[in-house]
Short mmCIF file of C-alpha atoms in Angstrom, two decimals:
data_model
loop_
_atom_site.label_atom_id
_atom_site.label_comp_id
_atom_site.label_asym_id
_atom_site.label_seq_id
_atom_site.Cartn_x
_atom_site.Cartn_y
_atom_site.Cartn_z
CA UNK N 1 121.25 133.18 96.99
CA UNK N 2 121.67 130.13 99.86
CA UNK N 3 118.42 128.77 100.59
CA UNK N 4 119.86 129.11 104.35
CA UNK N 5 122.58 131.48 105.13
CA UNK N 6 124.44 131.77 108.45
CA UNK N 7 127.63 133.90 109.16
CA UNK N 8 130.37 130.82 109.67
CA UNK N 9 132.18 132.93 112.52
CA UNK N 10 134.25 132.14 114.26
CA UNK N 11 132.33 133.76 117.17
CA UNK N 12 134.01 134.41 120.00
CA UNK N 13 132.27 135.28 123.45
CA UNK N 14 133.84 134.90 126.75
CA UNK N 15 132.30 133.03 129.22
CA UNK N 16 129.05 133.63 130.93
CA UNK N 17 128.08 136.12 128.36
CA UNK N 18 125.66 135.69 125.73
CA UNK N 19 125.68 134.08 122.47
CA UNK N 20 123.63 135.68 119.58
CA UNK N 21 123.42 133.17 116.27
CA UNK N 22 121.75 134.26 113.50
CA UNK N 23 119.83 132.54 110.54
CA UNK N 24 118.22 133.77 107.51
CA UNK N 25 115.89 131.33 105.00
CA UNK N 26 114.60 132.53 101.27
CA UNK N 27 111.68 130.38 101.39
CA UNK N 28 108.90 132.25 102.63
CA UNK N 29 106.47 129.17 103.06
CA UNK N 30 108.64 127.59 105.27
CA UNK N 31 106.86 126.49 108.61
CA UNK N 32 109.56 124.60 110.86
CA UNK N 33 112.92 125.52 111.99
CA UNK N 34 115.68 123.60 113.65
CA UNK N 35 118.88 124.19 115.45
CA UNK N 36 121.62 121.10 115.76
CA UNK N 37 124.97 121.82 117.28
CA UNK N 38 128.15 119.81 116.07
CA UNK N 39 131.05 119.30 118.15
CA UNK N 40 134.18 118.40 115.95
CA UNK N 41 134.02 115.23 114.15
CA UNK N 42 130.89 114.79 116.30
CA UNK N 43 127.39 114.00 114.84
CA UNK N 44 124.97 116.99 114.55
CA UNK N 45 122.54 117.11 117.07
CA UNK N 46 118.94 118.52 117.73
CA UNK N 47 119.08 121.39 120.51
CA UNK N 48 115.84 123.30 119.46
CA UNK N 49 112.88 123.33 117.26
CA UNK N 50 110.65 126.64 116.27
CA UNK N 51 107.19 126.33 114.38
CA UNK N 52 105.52 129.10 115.41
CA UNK N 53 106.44 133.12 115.61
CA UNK N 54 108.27 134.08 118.76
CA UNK N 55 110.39 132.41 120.88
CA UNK N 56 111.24 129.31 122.60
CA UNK N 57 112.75 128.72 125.76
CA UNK N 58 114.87 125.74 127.21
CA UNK N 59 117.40 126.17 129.75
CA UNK N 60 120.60 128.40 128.57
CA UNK N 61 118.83 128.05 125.12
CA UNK N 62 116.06 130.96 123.23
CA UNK N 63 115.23 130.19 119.85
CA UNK N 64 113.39 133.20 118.22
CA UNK N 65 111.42 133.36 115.02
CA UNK N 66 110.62 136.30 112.69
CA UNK N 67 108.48 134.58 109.33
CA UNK N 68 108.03 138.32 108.65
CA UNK N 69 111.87 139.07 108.47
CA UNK N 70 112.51 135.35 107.60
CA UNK N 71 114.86 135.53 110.51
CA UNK N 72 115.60 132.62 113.10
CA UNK N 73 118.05 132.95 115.68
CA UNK N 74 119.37 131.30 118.88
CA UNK N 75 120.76 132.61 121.80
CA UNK N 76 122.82 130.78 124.69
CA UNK N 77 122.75 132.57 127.75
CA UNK N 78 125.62 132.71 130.39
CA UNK N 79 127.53 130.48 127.61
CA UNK N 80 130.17 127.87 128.34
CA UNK N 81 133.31 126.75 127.41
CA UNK N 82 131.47 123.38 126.43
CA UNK N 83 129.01 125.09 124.42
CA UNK N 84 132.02 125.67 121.60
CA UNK N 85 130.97 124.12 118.53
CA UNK N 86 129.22 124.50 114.98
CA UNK N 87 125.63 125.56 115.15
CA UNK N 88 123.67 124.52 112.59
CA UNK N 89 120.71 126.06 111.06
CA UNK N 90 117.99 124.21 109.18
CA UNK N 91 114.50 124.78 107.51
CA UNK N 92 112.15 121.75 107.16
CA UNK N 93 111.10 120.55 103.38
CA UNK N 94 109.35 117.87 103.89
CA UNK N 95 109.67 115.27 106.37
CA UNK N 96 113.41 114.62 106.97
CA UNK N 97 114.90 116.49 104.20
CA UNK N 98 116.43 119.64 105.61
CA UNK N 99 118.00 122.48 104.23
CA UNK N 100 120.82 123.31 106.32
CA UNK N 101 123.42 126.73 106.23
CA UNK N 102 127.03 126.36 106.54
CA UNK N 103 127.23 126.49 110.16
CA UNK N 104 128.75 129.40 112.68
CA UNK N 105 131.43 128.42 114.61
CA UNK N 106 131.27 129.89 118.19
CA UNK N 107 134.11 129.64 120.34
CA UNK N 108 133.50 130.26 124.30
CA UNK N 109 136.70 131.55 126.13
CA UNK N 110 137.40 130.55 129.37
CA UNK P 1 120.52 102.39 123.69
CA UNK P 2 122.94 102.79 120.61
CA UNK P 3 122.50 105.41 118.47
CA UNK P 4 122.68 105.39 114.41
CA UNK P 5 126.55 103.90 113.50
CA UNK P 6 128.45 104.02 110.56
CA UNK P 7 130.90 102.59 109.05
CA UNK P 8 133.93 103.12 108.11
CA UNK P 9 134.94 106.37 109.65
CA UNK P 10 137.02 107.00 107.13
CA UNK P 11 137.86 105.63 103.95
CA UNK P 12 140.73 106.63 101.36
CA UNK P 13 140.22 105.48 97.56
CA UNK P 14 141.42 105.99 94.16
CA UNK P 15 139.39 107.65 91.37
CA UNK P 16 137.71 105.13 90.14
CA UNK P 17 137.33 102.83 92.63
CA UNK P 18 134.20 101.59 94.04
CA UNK P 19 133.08 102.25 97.91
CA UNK P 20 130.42 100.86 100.06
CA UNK P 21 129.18 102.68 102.89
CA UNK P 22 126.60 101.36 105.73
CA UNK P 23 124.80 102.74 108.40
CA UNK P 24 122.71 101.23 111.22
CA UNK P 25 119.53 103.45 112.30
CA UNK P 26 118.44 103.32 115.88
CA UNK P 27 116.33 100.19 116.44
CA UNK P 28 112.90 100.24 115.48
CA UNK P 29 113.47 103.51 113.36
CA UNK P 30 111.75 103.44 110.43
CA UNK P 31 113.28 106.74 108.65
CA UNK P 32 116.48 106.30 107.20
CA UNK P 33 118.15 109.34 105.43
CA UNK P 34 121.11 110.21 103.70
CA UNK P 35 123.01 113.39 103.79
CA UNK P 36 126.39 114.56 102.33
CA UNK P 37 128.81 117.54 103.32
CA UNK P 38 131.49 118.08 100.71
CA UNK P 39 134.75 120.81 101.83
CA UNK P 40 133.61 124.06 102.24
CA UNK P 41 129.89 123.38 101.71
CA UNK P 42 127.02 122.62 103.83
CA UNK P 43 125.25 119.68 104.32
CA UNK P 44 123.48 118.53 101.53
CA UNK P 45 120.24 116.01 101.55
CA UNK P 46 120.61 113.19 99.48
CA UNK P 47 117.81 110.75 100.06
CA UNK P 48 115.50 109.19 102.12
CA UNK P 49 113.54 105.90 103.76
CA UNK P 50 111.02 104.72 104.99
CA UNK P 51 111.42 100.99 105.45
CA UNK P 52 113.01 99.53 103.00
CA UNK P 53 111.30 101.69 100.82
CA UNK P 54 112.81 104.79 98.56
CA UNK P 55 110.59 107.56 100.02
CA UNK P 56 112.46 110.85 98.26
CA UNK P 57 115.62 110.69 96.46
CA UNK P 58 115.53 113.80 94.89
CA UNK P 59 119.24 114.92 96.38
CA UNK P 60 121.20 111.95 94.76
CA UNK P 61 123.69 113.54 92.57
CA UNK P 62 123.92 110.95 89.76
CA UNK P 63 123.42 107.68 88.43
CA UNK P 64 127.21 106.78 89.85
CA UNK P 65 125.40 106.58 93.44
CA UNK P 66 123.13 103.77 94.66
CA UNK P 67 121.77 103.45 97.94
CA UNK P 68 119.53 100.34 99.73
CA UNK P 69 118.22 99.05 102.74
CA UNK P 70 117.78 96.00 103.36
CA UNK P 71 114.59 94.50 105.14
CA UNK P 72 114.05 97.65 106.05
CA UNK P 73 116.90 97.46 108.70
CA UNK P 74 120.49 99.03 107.90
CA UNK P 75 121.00 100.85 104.81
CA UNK P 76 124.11 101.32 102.34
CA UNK P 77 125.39 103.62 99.49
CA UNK P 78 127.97 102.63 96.77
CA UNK P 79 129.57 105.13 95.18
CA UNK P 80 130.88 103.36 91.47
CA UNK P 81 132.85 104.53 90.14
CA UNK P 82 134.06 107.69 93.10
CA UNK P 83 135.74 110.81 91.08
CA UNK P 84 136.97 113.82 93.35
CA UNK P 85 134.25 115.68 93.94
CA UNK P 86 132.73 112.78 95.72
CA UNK P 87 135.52 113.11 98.68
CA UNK P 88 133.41 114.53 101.89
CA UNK P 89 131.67 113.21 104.64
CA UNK P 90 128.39 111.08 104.56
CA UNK P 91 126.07 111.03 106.96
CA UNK P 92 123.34 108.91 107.86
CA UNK P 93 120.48 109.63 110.13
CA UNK P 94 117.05 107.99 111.19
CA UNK P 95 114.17 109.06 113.36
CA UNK P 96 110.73 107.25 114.31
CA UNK P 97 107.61 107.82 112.32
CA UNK P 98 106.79 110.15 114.96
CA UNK P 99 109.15 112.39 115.47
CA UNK P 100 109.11 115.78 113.88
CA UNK P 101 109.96 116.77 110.61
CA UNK P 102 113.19 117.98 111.65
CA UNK P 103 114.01 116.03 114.36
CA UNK P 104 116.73 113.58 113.17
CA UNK P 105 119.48 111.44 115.23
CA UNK P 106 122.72 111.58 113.37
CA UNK P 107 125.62 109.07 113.33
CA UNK P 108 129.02 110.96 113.34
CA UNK P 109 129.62 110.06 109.75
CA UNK P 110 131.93 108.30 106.99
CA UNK P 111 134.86 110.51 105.99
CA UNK P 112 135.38 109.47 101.98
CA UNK P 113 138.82 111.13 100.47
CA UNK P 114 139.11 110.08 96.53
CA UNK P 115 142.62 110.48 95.16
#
């Protein structure tokens, strides 16, 4: 079993809907979450963080935790074409060393 | 302000060969880190500094890798001699001592293919 598993899509929403990505972890202890998005041949980059149960709001972006379910997601609200890209899970080992999943793919249609 | 750089982009090599690849953190970061993602796979940690200092280099595959940083500053990683299964993309990333524990800047990463 993947320390961090994601479905790698493609997902494909149409614009202005909603995008629903989905992240489970096997650790149980961990305690800090992180979503980076990666446009192609781009460099990942940091779009939310989660430490605590519930979520987390900024702008188009919800990041909800569940350390009951072991269950992080992220959703994009009224989504964009320029929101198509990899999103990238990741659970905190220590300081700097993440474990990340494979990435889902979403693809917003114009 | 520039962010973390690497170079090359890309590099193409023979089994066997040697290659050097460098990155240059965001000034006045003090974490330097490693990662690796080969086809197919996600990205993998492979090791991290702080300074010029080794901090956790638990994700180095073998003995045929060696990374440094100098004077603290920019950092590189020699793979001697490559085989196949080293072909993927390396990425560097830094962050300041207080940042999160997640909250890295990436550079965009060295493309290695070994024929």
């Amino acid at each position: 079993q993947k320390e961090v598993e994601q479905n790698s899509g493609p997902l494909s929403v149409p614009e202005g809907a909603i995008a629903s990505l989905n992240c489970t972890y096997s650790d149980r202890g961990s305690q800090s979450f992180f979503w980076y998005r990666q446009y192609s041949g781009k460099s990942p980059e940091l779009i939310m963080s989660i430490y605590s149960n519930g979520d987390k709001e900024d702008g188009r972006f919800t990041a909800q935790l569940n350390k009951a379910s072991q269950y992080v997601s992220l959703l994009i609200r009224d989504s964009q074409p320029s929101d198509s890209a990899t999103y990238l899970c990741a659970v905190s080992r220590s300081r700097g060393k993440l474990i990340f999943g494979q990435g889902t793919e979403l693809s917003v249609k114009p | 302000e520039a962010g973390v750089t690497q170079f090359p982009s890309h590099s193409v090599i023979e089994k066997g060969q040697t290659v050097t690849l460098r990155c240059d953190p965001i000034s006045g970061h003090d974490n330097l880190y490693w990662y690796r993602r080969v086809m197919g796979k996600e990205i993998k940690f492979l090791l991290h500094f702080v300074k010029e200092s080794k901090q956790d280099e638990s994700g180095m595959p073998n003995n045929r890798f060696l990374a440094e940083r100098t004077g603290g500053t920019y950092s590189t990683l020699k793979v001697q001699p490559a085989e196949l299964e080293d072909s993927g993309v390396y990425f560097c990333a830094s962050s300041p001592m207080w940042a999160g524990p997640g909250e890295l800047f990436f550079g965009e990463g060295s493309r290695l293919t070994v024929l």
